N, C-alpha and C. Protein backbone atom coordinates (compact mmCIF):
# COMPACT_ATOMS: atom_id res chain seq x y z
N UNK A 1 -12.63 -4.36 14.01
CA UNK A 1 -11.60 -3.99 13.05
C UNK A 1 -10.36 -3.56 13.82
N UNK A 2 -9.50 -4.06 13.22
CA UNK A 2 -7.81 -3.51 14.20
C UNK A 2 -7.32 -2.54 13.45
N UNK A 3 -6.49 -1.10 13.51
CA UNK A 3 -5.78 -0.77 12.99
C UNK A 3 -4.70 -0.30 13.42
N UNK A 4 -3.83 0.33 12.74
CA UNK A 4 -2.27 0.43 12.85
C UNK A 4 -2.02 1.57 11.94
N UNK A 5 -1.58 2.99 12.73
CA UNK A 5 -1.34 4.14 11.88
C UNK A 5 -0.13 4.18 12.00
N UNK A 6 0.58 4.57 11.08
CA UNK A 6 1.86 5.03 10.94
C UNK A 6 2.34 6.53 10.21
N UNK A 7 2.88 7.37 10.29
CA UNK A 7 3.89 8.06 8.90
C UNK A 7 4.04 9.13 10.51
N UNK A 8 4.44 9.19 11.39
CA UNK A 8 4.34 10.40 12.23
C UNK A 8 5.57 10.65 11.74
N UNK A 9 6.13 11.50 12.90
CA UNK A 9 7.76 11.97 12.62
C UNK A 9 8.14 13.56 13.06
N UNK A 10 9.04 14.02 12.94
CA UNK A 10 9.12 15.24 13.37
C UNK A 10 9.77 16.09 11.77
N UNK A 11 9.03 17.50 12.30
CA UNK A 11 8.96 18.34 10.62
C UNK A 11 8.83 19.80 11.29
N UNK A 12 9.34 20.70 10.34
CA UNK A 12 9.33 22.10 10.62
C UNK A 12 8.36 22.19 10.82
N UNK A 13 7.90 23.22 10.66
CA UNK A 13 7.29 24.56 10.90
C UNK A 13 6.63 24.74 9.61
N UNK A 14 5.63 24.39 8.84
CA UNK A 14 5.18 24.47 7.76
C UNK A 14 5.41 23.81 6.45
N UNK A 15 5.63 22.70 6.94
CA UNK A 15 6.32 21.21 6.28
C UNK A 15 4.67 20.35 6.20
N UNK A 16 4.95 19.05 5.88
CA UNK A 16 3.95 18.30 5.36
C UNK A 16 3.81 17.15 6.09
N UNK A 17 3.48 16.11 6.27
CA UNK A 17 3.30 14.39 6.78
C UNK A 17 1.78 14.24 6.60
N UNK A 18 1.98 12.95 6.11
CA UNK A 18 0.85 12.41 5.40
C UNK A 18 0.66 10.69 6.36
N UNK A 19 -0.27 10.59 7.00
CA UNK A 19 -0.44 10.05 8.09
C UNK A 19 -1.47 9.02 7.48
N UNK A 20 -0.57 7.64 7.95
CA UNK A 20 -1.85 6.52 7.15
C UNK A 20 -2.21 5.69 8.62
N UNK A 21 -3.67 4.84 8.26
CA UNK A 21 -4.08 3.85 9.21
C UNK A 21 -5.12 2.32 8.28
N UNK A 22 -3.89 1.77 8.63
CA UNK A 22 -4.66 0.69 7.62
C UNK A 22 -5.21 -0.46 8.51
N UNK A 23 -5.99 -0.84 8.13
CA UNK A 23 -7.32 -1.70 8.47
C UNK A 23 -7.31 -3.47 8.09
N UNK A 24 -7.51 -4.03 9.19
CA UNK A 24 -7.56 -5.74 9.27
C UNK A 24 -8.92 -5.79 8.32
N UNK A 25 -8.92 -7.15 7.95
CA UNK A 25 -10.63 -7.51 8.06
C UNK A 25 -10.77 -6.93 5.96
N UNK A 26 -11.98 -7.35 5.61
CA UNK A 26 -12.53 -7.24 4.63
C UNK A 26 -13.90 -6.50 3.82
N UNK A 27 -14.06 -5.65 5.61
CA UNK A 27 -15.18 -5.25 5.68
C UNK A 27 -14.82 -3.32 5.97
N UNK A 28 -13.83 -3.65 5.71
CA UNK A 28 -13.31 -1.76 6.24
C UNK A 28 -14.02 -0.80 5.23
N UNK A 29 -14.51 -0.83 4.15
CA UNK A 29 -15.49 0.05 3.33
C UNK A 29 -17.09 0.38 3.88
N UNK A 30 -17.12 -0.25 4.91
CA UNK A 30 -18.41 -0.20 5.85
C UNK A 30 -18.26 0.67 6.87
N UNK A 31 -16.64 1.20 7.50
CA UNK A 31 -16.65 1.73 8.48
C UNK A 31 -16.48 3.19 8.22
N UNK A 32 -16.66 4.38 9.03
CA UNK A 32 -16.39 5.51 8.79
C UNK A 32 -15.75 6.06 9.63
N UNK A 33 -14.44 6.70 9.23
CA UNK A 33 -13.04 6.40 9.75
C UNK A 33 -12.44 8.18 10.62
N UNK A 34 -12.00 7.78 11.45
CA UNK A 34 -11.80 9.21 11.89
C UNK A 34 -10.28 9.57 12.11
N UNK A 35 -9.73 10.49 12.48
CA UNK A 35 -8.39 10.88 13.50
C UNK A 35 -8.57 11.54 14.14
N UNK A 36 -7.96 11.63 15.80
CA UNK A 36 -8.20 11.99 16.90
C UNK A 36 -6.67 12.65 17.10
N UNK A 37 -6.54 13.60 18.22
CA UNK A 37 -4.93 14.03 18.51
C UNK A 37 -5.03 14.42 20.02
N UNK A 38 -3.95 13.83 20.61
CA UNK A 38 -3.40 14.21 22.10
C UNK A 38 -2.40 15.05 22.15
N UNK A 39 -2.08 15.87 22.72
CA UNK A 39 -1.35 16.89 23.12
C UNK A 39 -0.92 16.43 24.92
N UNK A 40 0.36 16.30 24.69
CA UNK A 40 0.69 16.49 26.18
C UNK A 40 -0.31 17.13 27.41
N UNK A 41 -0.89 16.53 28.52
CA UNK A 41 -1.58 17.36 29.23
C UNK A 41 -3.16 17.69 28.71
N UNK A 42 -3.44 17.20 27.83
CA UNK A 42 -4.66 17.59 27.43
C UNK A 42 -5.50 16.57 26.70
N UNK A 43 -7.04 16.94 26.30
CA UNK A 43 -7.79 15.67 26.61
C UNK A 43 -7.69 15.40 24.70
N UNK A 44 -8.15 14.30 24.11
CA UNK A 44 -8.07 13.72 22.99
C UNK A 44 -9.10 14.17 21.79
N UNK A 45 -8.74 14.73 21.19
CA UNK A 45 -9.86 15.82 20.33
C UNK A 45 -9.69 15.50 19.15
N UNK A 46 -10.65 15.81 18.45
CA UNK A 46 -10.90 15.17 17.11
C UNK A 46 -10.62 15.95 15.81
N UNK A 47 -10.10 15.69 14.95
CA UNK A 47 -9.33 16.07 14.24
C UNK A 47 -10.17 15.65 12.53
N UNK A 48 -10.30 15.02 12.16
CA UNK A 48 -10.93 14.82 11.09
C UNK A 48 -11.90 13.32 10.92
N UNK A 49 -12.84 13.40 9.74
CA UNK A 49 -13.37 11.95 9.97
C UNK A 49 -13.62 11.99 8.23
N UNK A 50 -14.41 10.88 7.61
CA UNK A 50 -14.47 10.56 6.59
C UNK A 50 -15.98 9.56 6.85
N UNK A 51 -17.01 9.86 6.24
CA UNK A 51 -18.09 8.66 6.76
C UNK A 51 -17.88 7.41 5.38
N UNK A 52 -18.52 6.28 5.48
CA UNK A 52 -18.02 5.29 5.19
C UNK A 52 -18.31 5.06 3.53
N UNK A 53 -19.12 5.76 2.86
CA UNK A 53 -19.27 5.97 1.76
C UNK A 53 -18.17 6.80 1.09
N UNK A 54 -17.77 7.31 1.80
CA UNK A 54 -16.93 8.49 1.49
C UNK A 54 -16.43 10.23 0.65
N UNK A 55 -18.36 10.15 1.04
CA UNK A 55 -18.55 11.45 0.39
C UNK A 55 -19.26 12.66 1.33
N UNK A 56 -18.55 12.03 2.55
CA UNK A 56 -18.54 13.32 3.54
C UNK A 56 -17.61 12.88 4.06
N UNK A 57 -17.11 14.20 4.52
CA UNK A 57 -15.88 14.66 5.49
C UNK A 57 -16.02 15.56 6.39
N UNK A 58 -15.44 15.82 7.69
CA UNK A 58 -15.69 16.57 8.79
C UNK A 58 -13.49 16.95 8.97
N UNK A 59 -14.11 18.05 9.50
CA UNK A 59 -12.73 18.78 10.40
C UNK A 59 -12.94 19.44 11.37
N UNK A 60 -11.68 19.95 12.29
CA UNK A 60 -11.94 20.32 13.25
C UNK A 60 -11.69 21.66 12.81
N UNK A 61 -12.19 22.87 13.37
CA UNK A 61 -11.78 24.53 12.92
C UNK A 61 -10.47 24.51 12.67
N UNK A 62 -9.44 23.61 13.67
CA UNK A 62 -8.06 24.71 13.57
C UNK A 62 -7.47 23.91 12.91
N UNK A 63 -7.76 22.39 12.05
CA UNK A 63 -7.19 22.25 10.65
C UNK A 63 -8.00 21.89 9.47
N UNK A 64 -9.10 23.41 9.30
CA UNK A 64 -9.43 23.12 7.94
C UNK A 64 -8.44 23.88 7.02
N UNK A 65 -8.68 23.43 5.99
CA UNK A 65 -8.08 23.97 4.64
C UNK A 65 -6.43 23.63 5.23
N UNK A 66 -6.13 22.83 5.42
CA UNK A 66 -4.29 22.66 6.50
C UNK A 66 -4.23 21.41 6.00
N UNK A 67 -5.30 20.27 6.09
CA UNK A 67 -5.81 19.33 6.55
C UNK A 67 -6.90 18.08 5.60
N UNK A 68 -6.45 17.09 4.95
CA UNK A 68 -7.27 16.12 3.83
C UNK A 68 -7.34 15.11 4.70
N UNK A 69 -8.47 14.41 4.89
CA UNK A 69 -8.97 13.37 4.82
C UNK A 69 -9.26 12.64 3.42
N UNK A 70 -8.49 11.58 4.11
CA UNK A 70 -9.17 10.28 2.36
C UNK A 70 -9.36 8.87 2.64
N UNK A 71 -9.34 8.04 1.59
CA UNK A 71 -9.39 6.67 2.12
C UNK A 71 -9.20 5.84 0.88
N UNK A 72 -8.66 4.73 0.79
CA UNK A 72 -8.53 3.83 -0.12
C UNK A 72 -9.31 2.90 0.15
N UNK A 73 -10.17 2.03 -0.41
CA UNK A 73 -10.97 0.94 0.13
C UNK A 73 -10.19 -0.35 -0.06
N UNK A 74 -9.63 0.07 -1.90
CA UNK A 74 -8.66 -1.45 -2.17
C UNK A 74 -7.79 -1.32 -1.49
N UNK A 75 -6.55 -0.72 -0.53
CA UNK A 75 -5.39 -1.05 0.65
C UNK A 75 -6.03 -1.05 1.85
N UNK A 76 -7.50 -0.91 2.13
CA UNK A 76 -7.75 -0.68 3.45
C UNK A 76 -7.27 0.33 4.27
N UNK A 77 -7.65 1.37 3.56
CA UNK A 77 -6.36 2.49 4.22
C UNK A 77 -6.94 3.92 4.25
N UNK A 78 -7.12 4.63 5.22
CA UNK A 78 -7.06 6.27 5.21
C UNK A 78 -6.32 6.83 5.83
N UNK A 79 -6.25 7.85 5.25
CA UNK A 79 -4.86 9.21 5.00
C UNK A 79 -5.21 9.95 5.87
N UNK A 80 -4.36 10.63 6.16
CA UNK A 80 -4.78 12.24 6.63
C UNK A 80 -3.02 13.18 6.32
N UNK A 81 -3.61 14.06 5.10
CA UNK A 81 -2.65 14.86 4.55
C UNK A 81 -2.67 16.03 5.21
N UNK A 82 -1.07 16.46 6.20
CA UNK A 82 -1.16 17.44 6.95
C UNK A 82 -0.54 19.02 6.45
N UNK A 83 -0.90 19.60 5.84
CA UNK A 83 0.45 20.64 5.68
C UNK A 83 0.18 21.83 6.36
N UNK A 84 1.15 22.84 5.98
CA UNK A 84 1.37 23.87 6.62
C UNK A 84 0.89 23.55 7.64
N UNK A 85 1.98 23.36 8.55
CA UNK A 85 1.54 22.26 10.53
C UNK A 85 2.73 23.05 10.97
N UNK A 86 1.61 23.50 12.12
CA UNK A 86 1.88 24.19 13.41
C UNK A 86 2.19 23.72 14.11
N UNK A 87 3.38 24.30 15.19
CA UNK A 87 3.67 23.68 16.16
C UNK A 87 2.60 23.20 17.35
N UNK A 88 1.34 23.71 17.35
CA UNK A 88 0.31 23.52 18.03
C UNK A 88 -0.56 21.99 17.33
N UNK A 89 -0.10 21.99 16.64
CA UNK A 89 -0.23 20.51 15.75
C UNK A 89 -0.01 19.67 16.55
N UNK A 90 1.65 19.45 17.31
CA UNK A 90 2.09 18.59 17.98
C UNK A 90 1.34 17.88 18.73
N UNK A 91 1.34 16.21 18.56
CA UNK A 91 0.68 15.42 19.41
C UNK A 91 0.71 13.86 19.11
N UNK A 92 -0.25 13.27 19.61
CA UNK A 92 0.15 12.02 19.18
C UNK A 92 -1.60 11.53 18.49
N UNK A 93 -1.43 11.26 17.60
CA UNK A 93 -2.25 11.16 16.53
C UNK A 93 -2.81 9.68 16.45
N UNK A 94 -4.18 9.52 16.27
CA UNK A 94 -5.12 8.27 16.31
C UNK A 94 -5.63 8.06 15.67
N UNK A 95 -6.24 6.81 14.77
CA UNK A 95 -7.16 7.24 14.15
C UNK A 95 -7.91 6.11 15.00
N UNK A 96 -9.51 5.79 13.94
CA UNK A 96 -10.60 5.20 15.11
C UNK A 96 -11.10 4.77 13.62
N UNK A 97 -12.46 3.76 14.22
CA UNK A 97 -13.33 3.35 12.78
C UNK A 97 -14.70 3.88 14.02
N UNK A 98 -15.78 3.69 13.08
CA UNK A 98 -16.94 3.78 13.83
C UNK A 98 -17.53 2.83 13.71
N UNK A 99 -18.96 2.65 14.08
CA UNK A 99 -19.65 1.29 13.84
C UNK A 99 -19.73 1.16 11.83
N UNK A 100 -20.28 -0.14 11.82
CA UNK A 100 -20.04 -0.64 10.55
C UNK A 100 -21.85 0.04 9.96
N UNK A 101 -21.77 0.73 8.94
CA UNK A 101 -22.69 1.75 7.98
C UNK A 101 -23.02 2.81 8.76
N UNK A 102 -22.22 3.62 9.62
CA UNK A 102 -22.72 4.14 10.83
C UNK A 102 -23.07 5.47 9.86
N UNK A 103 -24.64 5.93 9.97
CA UNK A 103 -24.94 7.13 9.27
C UNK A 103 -24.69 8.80 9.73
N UNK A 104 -24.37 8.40 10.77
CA UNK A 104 -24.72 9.87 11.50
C UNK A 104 -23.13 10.64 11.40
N UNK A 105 -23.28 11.85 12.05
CA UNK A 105 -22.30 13.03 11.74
C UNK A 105 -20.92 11.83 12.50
N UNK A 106 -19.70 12.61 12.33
CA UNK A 106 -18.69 12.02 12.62
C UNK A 106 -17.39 13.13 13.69
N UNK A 107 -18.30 13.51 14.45
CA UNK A 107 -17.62 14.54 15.13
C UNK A 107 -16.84 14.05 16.65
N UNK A 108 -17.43 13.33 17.50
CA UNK A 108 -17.40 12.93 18.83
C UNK A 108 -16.74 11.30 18.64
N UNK A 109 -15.76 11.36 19.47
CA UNK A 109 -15.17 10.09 20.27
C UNK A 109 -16.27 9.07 20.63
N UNK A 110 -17.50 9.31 20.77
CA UNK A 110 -18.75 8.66 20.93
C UNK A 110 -18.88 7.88 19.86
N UNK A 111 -18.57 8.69 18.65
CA UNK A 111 -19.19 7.49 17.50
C UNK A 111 -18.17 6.74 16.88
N UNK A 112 -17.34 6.59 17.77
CA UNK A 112 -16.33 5.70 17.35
C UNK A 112 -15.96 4.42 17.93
N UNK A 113 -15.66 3.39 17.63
CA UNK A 113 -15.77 2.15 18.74
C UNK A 113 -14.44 1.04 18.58
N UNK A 114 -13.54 1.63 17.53
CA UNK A 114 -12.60 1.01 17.65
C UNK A 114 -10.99 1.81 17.22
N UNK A 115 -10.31 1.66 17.99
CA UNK A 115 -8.93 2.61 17.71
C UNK A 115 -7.73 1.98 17.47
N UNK A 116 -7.39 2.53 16.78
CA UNK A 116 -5.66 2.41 16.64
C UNK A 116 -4.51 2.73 17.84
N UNK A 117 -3.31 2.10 17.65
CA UNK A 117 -2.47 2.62 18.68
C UNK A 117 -2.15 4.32 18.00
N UNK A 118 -1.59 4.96 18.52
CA UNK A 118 -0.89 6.05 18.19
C UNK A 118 0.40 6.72 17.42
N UNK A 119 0.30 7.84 16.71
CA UNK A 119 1.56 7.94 15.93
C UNK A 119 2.05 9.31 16.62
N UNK A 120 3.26 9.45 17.00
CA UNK A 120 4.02 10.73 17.12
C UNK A 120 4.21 11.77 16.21
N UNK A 121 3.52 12.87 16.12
CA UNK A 121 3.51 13.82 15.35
C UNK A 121 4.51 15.44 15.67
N UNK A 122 5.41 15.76 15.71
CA UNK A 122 6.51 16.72 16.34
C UNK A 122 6.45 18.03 15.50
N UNK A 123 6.20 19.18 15.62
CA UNK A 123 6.23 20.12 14.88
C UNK A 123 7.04 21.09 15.72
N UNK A 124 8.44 21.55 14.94
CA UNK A 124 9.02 22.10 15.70
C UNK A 124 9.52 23.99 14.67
N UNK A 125 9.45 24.87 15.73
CA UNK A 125 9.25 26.03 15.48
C UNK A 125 11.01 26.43 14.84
């Protein structure tokens, strides 16, 4: 599966961006979809996931309740709705699919096997 995230951008200090990654192929309702974030200098950490049914969701501690995961099946498409974003937010934002019916938790870069390029995310104080 290929994808392509877009909506980054630069935003205050407790502002909003709503971050999409839409999906090639016909089979994207099989995959269970994640976002990942880089920070200058530091290693690529995981940020939210959605498993492929779409009635679980995972976050990372420092954006729950900040932080929606979703997914459209008819655009091929999941979200990730950011608000009240911290400048510690800042990074460059990924998302990933995992294997196709993949059952298990959705926490680790491990269970993911295919990525998107990256979106610029700027949170400025």
């Amino acid at each position: 599966v290929q994808l392509q995230a877009s909506g980054g951008g630069l935003v205050q200090a407790g502002g909003s961006l709503r971050l999409s990654c839409a999906a090639s192929g016909r089979t994207f309702s099989s995959y269970g979809m994640g976002w990942f974030r880089q920070a200058p200098g530091k290693e690529r950490e995981f940020v939210a996931a959605i498993s492929w049914t779409g009635g679980t969701t995972y976050y990372a501690d420092s954006v729950k309740g900040r932080f929606t995961i979703s997914r459209d099946n008819a655009k091929n498409t999941v979200y990730l709705q950011m608000n009240s974003l911290e400048p510690e937010d800042t990074a460059v934002y990924y998302c990933a699919a995992s294997r196709r019916y993949y059952s298990g938790s959705l926490y680790s870069r491990a269970d993911f096997g295919s990525w998107g390029q990256g979106t610029q995310v700027t949170v400025s104080s």
